[in-house]
């Protein structure tokens, strides 16, 4: 079960015009709040976005699939976002925030997939613009933005021995993953 869910939890970048509700986004955070965190300090805070107008204002400030000459159109753009923040007063270093955010963001991606949505973790977005747009106070540092929607594309995993660059061919997005044998340095 867990293997299947992890395999199916891919980065999706093309979405149907199906809305995710505020309640569903809250359900995602209800799962994410069980994530492990350094010192159990729990510095991560969330901005949940499902409003159509705000989604369309956020979209132009996001960058997609840097390896390929392809971008989602407005018609296939995300219908929701989760912005992850570090509440500064909790006092967690940037390194540990990034660690905690990695754990929580993957749990969010898994939960979204289990709910038949799909996401894409977006690190490449215009932080100053989004900070202003969403009126985020200086009490928070911005982390990744998770784009959300009902996936409209096929993403396939293929084996690779060296070249890890993803590519698109005939409308299918291929993601090369290193083989198990290439990952294990020792098994003693
Ligand atoms: C920290 C992080 C930042 C990422 N930033 C972006 C991004 O800005 N734009 C994008 O299209 N994909 C982004 N991705 C998605 C990766 O490109 C994706 O995980 C990778 O191609 C492997 O595909 P998979 O998630 O389906 O295994 C990011 C992923 C991570 C973990």
PDB file of C-alpha atoms and ligand atoms in Angstrom:
ATOM      1  CA  UNK A   1       0.000   0.000   0.000  1.00  0.00           C
ATOM      2  CA  UNK A   2       2.621   2.516   1.072  1.00  0.00           C
ATOM      3  CA  UNK A   3       4.843   1.547  -1.902  1.00  0.00           C
ATOM      4  CA  UNK A   4       1.992   2.102  -4.373  1.00  0.00           C
ATOM      5  CA  UNK A   5       1.098   5.484  -2.866  1.00  0.00           C
ATOM      6  CA  UNK A   6       4.721   6.651  -2.951  1.00  0.00           C
ATOM      7  CA  UNK A   7       5.108   5.507  -6.571  1.00  0.00           C
ATOM      8  CA  UNK A   8       1.920   7.330  -7.564  1.00  0.00           C
ATOM      9  CA  UNK A   9       2.886  10.493  -5.692  1.00  0.00           C
ATOM     10  CA  UNK A  10       4.586  12.252  -8.565  1.00  0.00           C
ATOM     11  CA  UNK A  11       5.032  15.932  -9.308  1.00  0.00           C
ATOM     12  CA  UNK A  12       2.023  16.950 -11.405  1.00  0.00           C
ATOM     13  CA  UNK A  13       2.046  20.169 -13.398  1.00  0.00           C
ATOM     14  CA  UNK A  14      -1.132  20.065 -15.474  1.00  0.00           C
ATOM     15  CA  UNK A  15      -4.560  20.131 -13.841  1.00  0.00           C
ATOM     16  CA  UNK A  16      -8.304  19.863 -14.543  1.00  0.00           C
ATOM     17  CA  UNK A  17     -10.547  22.799 -13.636  1.00  0.00           C
ATOM     18  CA  UNK A  18     -11.631  21.091 -10.393  1.00  0.00           C
ATOM     19  CA  UNK A  19     -11.559  23.086  -7.185  1.00  0.00           C
ATOM     20  CA  UNK A  20     -10.070  21.850  -3.932  1.00  0.00           C
ATOM     21  CA  UNK A  21     -12.143  23.161  -1.017  1.00  0.00           C
ATOM     22  CA  UNK A  22     -11.011  25.007   2.113  1.00  0.00           C
ATOM     23  CA  UNK A  23     -12.193  22.005   4.126  1.00  0.00           C
ATOM     24  CA  UNK A  24     -10.097  19.584   2.058  1.00  0.00           C
ATOM     25  CA  UNK A  25      -7.017  21.783   2.464  1.00  0.00           C
ATOM     26  CA  UNK A  26      -7.607  21.779   6.224  1.00  0.00           C
ATOM     27  CA  UNK A  27      -7.835  17.974   6.102  1.00  0.00           C
ATOM     28  CA  UNK A  28      -4.389  17.931   4.462  1.00  0.00           C
ATOM     29  CA  UNK A  29      -2.927  20.005   7.294  1.00  0.00           C
ATOM     30  CA  UNK A  30      -4.647  17.772   9.846  1.00  0.00           C
ATOM     31  CA  UNK A  31      -2.417  14.997   8.446  1.00  0.00           C
ATOM     32  CA  UNK A  32       0.687  17.170   8.088  1.00  0.00           C
ATOM     33  CA  UNK A  33       0.565  18.236  11.749  1.00  0.00           C
ATOM     34  CA  UNK A  34       1.663  14.719  12.770  1.00  0.00           C
ATOM     35  CA  UNK A  35       4.967  15.146  10.912  1.00  0.00           C
ATOM     36  CA  UNK A  36       8.245  14.778  12.785  1.00  0.00           C
ATOM     37  CA  UNK A  37      10.219  17.941  13.475  1.00  0.00           C
ATOM     38  CA  UNK A  38      13.592  18.754  14.980  1.00  0.00           C
ATOM     39  CA  UNK A  39      13.246  19.155  18.768  1.00  0.00           C
ATOM     40  CA  UNK A  40       9.497  18.795  18.103  1.00  0.00           C
ATOM     41  CA  UNK A  41       9.619  22.585  17.771  1.00  0.00           C
ATOM     42  CA  UNK A  42       6.991  22.670  14.963  1.00  0.00           C
ATOM     43  CA  UNK A  43       7.991  25.959  13.374  1.00  0.00           C
ATOM     44  CA  UNK A  44       5.999  25.402  10.159  1.00  0.00           C
ATOM     45  CA  UNK A  45       2.886  27.467   9.466  1.00  0.00           C
ATOM     46  CA  UNK A  46       0.627  27.244   6.406  1.00  0.00           C
ATOM     47  CA  UNK A  47      -1.273  29.568   4.109  1.00  0.00           C
ATOM     48  CA  UNK A  48      -4.068  27.682   2.351  1.00  0.00           C
ATOM     49  CA  UNK A  49      -5.260  29.046  -0.980  1.00  0.00           C
ATOM     50  CA  UNK A  50      -8.322  27.852  -2.891  1.00  0.00           C
ATOM     51  CA  UNK A  51      -9.848  31.144  -4.040  1.00  0.00           C
ATOM     52  CA  UNK A  52      -9.904  31.255  -7.882  1.00  0.00           C
ATOM     53  CA  UNK A  53      -8.849  34.875  -8.088  1.00  0.00           C
ATOM     54  CA  UNK A  54      -5.897  34.429  -5.699  1.00  0.00           C
ATOM     55  CA  UNK A  55      -4.835  31.248  -7.549  1.00  0.00           C
ATOM     56  CA  UNK A  56      -4.736  33.160 -10.819  1.00  0.00           C
ATOM     57  CA  UNK A  57      -2.736  35.960  -9.194  1.00  0.00           C
ATOM     58  CA  UNK A  58      -0.167  33.501  -7.763  1.00  0.00           C
ATOM     59  CA  UNK A  59       0.300  31.417 -10.950  1.00  0.00           C
ATOM     60  CA  UNK A  60       2.295  33.963 -13.049  1.00  0.00           C
ATOM     61  CA  UNK A  61       4.928  34.132 -10.287  1.00  0.00           C
ATOM     62  CA  UNK A  62       5.696  30.385 -10.336  1.00  0.00           C
ATOM     63  CA  UNK A  63       8.329  28.628 -12.491  1.00  0.00           C
ATOM     64  CA  UNK A  64       7.800  25.142 -13.838  1.00  0.00           C
ATOM     65  CA  UNK A  65       9.869  22.189 -15.014  1.00  0.00           C
ATOM     66  CA  UNK A  66      13.194  23.966 -15.550  1.00  0.00           C
ATOM     67  CA  UNK A  67      14.684  21.110 -17.639  1.00  0.00           C
ATOM     68  CA  UNK A  68      12.109  21.275 -20.397  1.00  0.00           C
ATOM     69  CA  UNK A  69      10.691  23.902 -22.696  1.00  0.00           C
ATOM     70  CA  UNK A  70       7.164  23.551 -21.407  1.00  0.00           C
ATOM     71  CA  UNK A  71       4.926  25.461 -19.024  1.00  0.00           C
ATOM     72  CA  UNK A  72       1.358  24.824 -17.874  1.00  0.00           C
ATOM     73  CA  UNK A  73      -1.152  27.154 -19.530  1.00  0.00           C
ATOM     74  CA  UNK A  74      -3.587  29.191 -17.439  1.00  0.00           C
ATOM     75  CA  UNK A  75      -6.297  26.668 -18.412  1.00  0.00           C
ATOM     76  CA  UNK A  76      -4.359  23.794 -16.799  1.00  0.00           C
ATOM     77  CA  UNK A  77      -2.954  25.803 -13.872  1.00  0.00           C
ATOM     78  CA  UNK A  78      -3.289  24.771 -10.201  1.00  0.00           C
ATOM     79  CA  UNK A  79      -6.627  25.278  -8.447  1.00  0.00           C
ATOM     80  CA  UNK A  80      -5.062  25.468  -4.998  1.00  0.00           C
ATOM     81  CA  UNK A  81      -1.793  26.155  -3.204  1.00  0.00           C
ATOM     82  CA  UNK A  82      -0.258  25.543   0.197  1.00  0.00           C
ATOM     83  CA  UNK A  83       2.469  27.997   1.163  1.00  0.00           C
ATOM     84  CA  UNK A  84       4.829  26.765   3.888  1.00  0.00           C
ATOM     85  CA  UNK A  85       6.262  29.301   6.327  1.00  0.00           C
ATOM     86  CA  UNK A  86       8.814  29.294   9.136  1.00  0.00           C
ATOM     87  CA  UNK A  87       7.507  31.166  12.174  1.00  0.00           C
ATOM     88  CA  UNK A  88      10.693  33.001  13.163  1.00  0.00           C
ATOM     89  CA  UNK A  89       9.929  33.365  16.866  1.00  0.00           C
ATOM     90  CA  UNK A  90      10.018  29.575  17.312  1.00  0.00           C
ATOM     91  CA  UNK A  91      13.763  29.942  16.720  1.00  0.00           C
ATOM     92  CA  UNK A  92      14.446  27.029  14.361  1.00  0.00           C
ATOM     93  CA  UNK A  93      17.493  27.448  12.088  1.00  0.00           C
ATOM     94  CA  UNK A  94      17.044  27.626   8.317  1.00  0.00           C
ATOM     95  CA  UNK A  95      18.725  24.222   7.966  1.00  0.00           C
ATOM     96  CA  UNK A  96      16.365  22.514  10.378  1.00  0.00           C
ATOM     97  CA  UNK A  97      13.351  24.351   8.932  1.00  0.00           C
ATOM     98  CA  UNK A  98      14.302  22.970   5.530  1.00  0.00           C
ATOM     99  CA  UNK A  99      14.592  19.493   7.024  1.00  0.00           C
ATOM    100  CA  UNK A 100      11.194  19.736   8.756  1.00  0.00           C
ATOM    101  CA  UNK A 101       9.672  21.203   5.598  1.00  0.00           C
ATOM    102  CA  UNK A 102      10.966  18.253   3.549  1.00  0.00           C
ATOM    103  CA  UNK A 103       9.244  15.804   5.858  1.00  0.00           C
ATOM    104  CA  UNK A 104       5.981  17.769   6.084  1.00  0.00           C
ATOM    105  CA  UNK A 105       5.855  18.565   2.361  1.00  0.00           C
ATOM    106  CA  UNK A 106       6.204  14.899   1.373  1.00  0.00           C
ATOM    107  CA  UNK A 107       3.455  13.987   3.845  1.00  0.00           C
ATOM    108  CA  UNK A 108       1.300  16.679   2.210  1.00  0.00           C
ATOM    109  CA  UNK A 109       2.069  15.295  -1.267  1.00  0.00           C
ATOM    110  CA  UNK A 110       1.130  11.783  -0.114  1.00  0.00           C
ATOM    111  CA  UNK A 111      -2.088  12.948   1.513  1.00  0.00           C
ATOM    112  CA  UNK A 112      -3.091  14.932  -1.592  1.00  0.00           C
ATOM    113  CA  UNK A 113      -2.511  11.866  -3.782  1.00  0.00           C
ATOM    114  CA  UNK A 114      -4.529   9.704  -1.407  1.00  0.00           C
ATOM    115  CA  UNK A 115      -7.363  12.241  -1.848  1.00  0.00           C
ATOM    116  CA  UNK A 116      -7.006  11.858  -5.666  1.00  0.00           C
ATOM    117  CA  UNK A 117      -5.416  15.269  -6.013  1.00  0.00           C
ATOM    118  CA  UNK A 118      -1.860  15.849  -7.096  1.00  0.00           C
ATOM    119  CA  UNK A 119       0.743  18.429  -6.236  1.00  0.00           C
ATOM    120  CA  UNK A 120       4.043  19.909  -7.245  1.00  0.00           C
ATOM    121  CA  UNK A 121       6.508  21.353  -4.762  1.00  0.00           C
ATOM    122  CA  UNK A 122       7.529  24.730  -6.171  1.00  0.00           C
ATOM    123  CA  UNK A 123      10.781  26.218  -4.903  1.00  0.00           C
ATOM    124  CA  UNK A 124      11.163  28.539  -7.889  1.00  0.00           C
ATOM    125  CA  UNK A 125       8.637  31.262  -7.311  1.00  0.00           C
ATOM    126  CA  UNK A 126       8.937  34.991  -6.770  1.00  0.00           C
ATOM    127  CA  UNK A 127       9.063  35.192  -2.976  1.00  0.00           C
ATOM    128  CA  UNK A 128       8.951  38.987  -2.546  1.00  0.00           C
ATOM    129  CA  UNK A 129       5.928  39.265  -4.857  1.00  0.00           C
ATOM    130  CA  UNK A 130       4.064  36.369  -3.206  1.00  0.00           C
ATOM    131  CA  UNK A 131       4.904  37.717   0.268  1.00  0.00           C
ATOM    132  CA  UNK A 132       3.307  41.046  -0.700  1.00  0.00           C
ATOM    133  CA  UNK A 133       0.389  39.515  -2.562  1.00  0.00           C
ATOM    134  CA  UNK A 134      -0.585  37.272   0.367  1.00  0.00           C
ATOM    135  CA  UNK A 135       0.239  39.958   2.947  1.00  0.00           C
ATOM    136  CA  UNK A 136       2.658  37.718   4.893  1.00  0.00           C
ATOM    137  CA  UNK A 137       4.171  39.598   7.828  1.00  0.00           C
ATOM    138  CA  UNK A 138       7.890  39.746   8.616  1.00  0.00           C
ATOM    139  CA  UNK A 139       7.240  37.266  11.454  1.00  0.00           C
ATOM    140  CA  UNK A 140       7.615  34.489   8.852  1.00  0.00           C
ATOM    141  CA  UNK A 141      10.203  33.261   6.359  1.00  0.00           C
ATOM    142  CA  UNK A 142       8.765  31.807   3.178  1.00  0.00           C
ATOM    143  CA  UNK A 143       9.431  28.158   2.331  1.00  0.00           C
ATOM    144  CA  UNK A 144       8.132  26.168  -0.625  1.00  0.00           C
ATOM    145  CA  UNK A 145       4.805  26.635  -2.337  1.00  0.00           C
ATOM    146  CA  UNK A 146       2.879  23.433  -3.073  1.00  0.00           C
ATOM    147  CA  UNK A 147       0.744  23.710  -6.198  1.00  0.00           C
ATOM    148  CA  UNK A 148      -2.394  21.544  -6.145  1.00  0.00           C
ATOM    149  CA  UNK A 149      -5.055  20.247  -8.504  1.00  0.00           C
ATOM    150  CA  UNK A 150      -6.673  17.222 -10.121  1.00  0.00           C
ATOM    151  CA  UNK A 151      -3.905  15.865 -12.370  1.00  0.00           C
ATOM    152  CA  UNK A 152      -4.576  15.977 -16.105  1.00  0.00           C
ATOM    153  CA  UNK A 153      -1.285  14.458 -17.254  1.00  0.00           C
ATOM    154  CA  UNK A 154       0.474  11.096 -17.313  1.00  0.00           C
ATOM    155  CA  UNK A 155       3.749  10.920 -15.406  1.00  0.00           C
ATOM    156  CA  UNK A 156       5.878   7.811 -15.821  1.00  0.00           C
ATOM    157  CA  UNK A 157       8.927   6.621 -13.943  1.00  0.00           C
ATOM    158  CA  UNK A 158      11.769   5.087 -15.936  1.00  0.00           C
ATOM    159  CA  UNK A 159      15.095   3.603 -14.774  1.00  0.00           C
ATOM    160  CA  UNK A 160      18.332   5.458 -15.396  1.00  0.00           C
ATOM    161  CA  UNK A 161      21.952   4.799 -14.605  1.00  0.00           C
ATOM    162  CA  UNK A 162      23.147   8.411 -14.816  1.00  0.00           C
ATOM    163  CA  UNK A 163      21.038  11.043 -16.637  1.00  0.00           C
ATOM    164  CA  UNK A 164      18.358  12.226 -14.177  1.00  0.00           C
ATOM    165  CA  UNK A 165      16.868  14.972 -16.346  1.00  0.00           C
ATOM    166  CA  UNK A 166      13.117  14.549 -16.745  1.00  0.00           C
ATOM    167  CA  UNK A 167      11.613  15.018 -20.203  1.00  0.00           C
ATOM    168  CA  UNK A 168       8.296  15.091 -22.102  1.00  0.00           C
ATOM    169  CA  UNK A 169       7.559  12.934 -25.106  1.00  0.00           C
ATOM    170  CA  UNK A 170       4.167  12.569 -26.861  1.00  0.00           C
ATOM    171  CA  UNK A 171       2.484  14.353 -23.947  1.00  0.00           C
ATOM    172  CA  UNK A 172       3.903  11.999 -21.313  1.00  0.00           C
ATOM    173  CA  UNK A 173       6.188  13.361 -18.594  1.00  0.00           C
ATOM    174  CA  UNK A 174       9.025  10.874 -17.925  1.00  0.00           C
ATOM    175  CA  UNK A 175      10.951  10.935 -14.636  1.00  0.00           C
ATOM    176  CA  UNK A 176      14.206   8.919 -14.623  1.00  0.00           C
ATOM    177  CA  UNK A 177      15.012   7.372 -11.250  1.00  0.00           C
ATOM    178  CA  UNK A 178      18.345   5.811 -10.359  1.00  0.00           C
ATOM    179  CA  UNK A 179      18.234   2.060  -9.904  1.00  0.00           C
ATOM    180  CA  UNK A 180      18.339   0.551  -6.426  1.00  0.00           C
ATOM    181  CA  UNK A 181      21.705  -1.062  -7.182  1.00  0.00           C
ATOM    182  CA  UNK A 182      23.187   2.367  -7.975  1.00  0.00           C
ATOM    183  CA  UNK A 183      21.946   3.850  -4.704  1.00  0.00           C
ATOM    184  CA  UNK A 184      23.203   1.286  -2.208  1.00  0.00           C
ATOM    185  CA  UNK A 185      26.887   1.842  -1.526  1.00  0.00           C
ATOM    186  CA  UNK A 186      27.152  -1.011   0.985  1.00  0.00           C
ATOM    187  CA  UNK A 187      24.833  -3.651   2.361  1.00  0.00           C
ATOM    188  CA  UNK A 188      26.846  -5.415   5.038  1.00  0.00           C
TER     189      UNK A 188
HETATM  190  C1  LIG B   1      12.565  21.243  -2.927  1.00  0.00           C
HETATM  191  C2  LIG B   1      11.923  21.048  -4.274  1.00  0.00           C
HETATM  192  C3  LIG B   1      11.728  22.137  -5.107  1.00  0.00           C
HETATM  193  C4  LIG B   1      11.101  21.971  -6.353  1.00  0.00           C
HETATM  194  N1  LIG B   1      10.853  23.078  -7.122  1.00  0.00           N
HETATM  195  C5  LIG B   1      10.211  22.923  -8.306  1.00  0.00           C
HETATM  196  C6  LIG B   1       9.880  24.070  -9.091  1.00  0.00           C
HETATM  197  O1  LIG B   1      10.172  25.204  -8.725  1.00  0.00           O
HETATM  198  N2  LIG B   1       9.206  23.872 -10.252  1.00  0.00           N
HETATM  199  C7  LIG B   1       8.840  22.621 -10.679  1.00  0.00           C
HETATM  200  O2  LIG B   1       8.217  22.507 -11.737  1.00  0.00           O
HETATM  201  N3  LIG B   1       9.137  21.515  -9.962  1.00  0.00           N
HETATM  202  C8  LIG B   1       9.799  21.634  -8.781  1.00  0.00           C
HETATM  203  N4  LIG B   1      10.074  20.530  -8.008  1.00  0.00           N
HETATM  204  C9  LIG B   1       9.651  19.189  -8.476  1.00  0.00           C
HETATM  205  C10 LIG B   1      10.846  18.361  -8.998  1.00  0.00           C
HETATM  206  O3  LIG B   1      11.226  18.836 -10.256  1.00  0.00           O
HETATM  207  C11 LIG B   1      10.414  16.880  -9.043  1.00  0.00           C
HETATM  208  O4  LIG B   1      10.303  16.398  -7.727  1.00  0.00           O
HETATM  209  C12 LIG B   1      11.405  16.025  -9.846  1.00  0.00           C
HETATM  210  O5  LIG B   1      11.397  16.382 -11.197  1.00  0.00           O
HETATM  211  C13 LIG B   1      11.113  14.544  -9.724  1.00  0.00           C
HETATM  212  O6  LIG B   1       9.795  14.247 -10.125  1.00  0.00           O
HETATM  213  P1  LIG B   1       8.848  13.467  -9.127  1.00  0.00           P
HETATM  214  O7  LIG B   1       8.524  14.413  -7.985  1.00  0.00           O
HETATM  215  O8  LIG B   1       7.650  13.087  -9.908  1.00  0.00           O
HETATM  216  O9  LIG B   1       9.638  12.293  -8.612  1.00  0.00           O
HETATM  217  C14 LIG B   1      10.695  20.671  -6.774  1.00  0.00           C
HETATM  218  C15 LIG B   1      10.880  19.578  -5.912  1.00  0.00           C
HETATM  219  C16 LIG B   1      11.477  19.750  -4.678  1.00  0.00           C
HETATM  220  C17 LIG B   1      11.642  18.541  -3.762  1.00  0.00           C
END
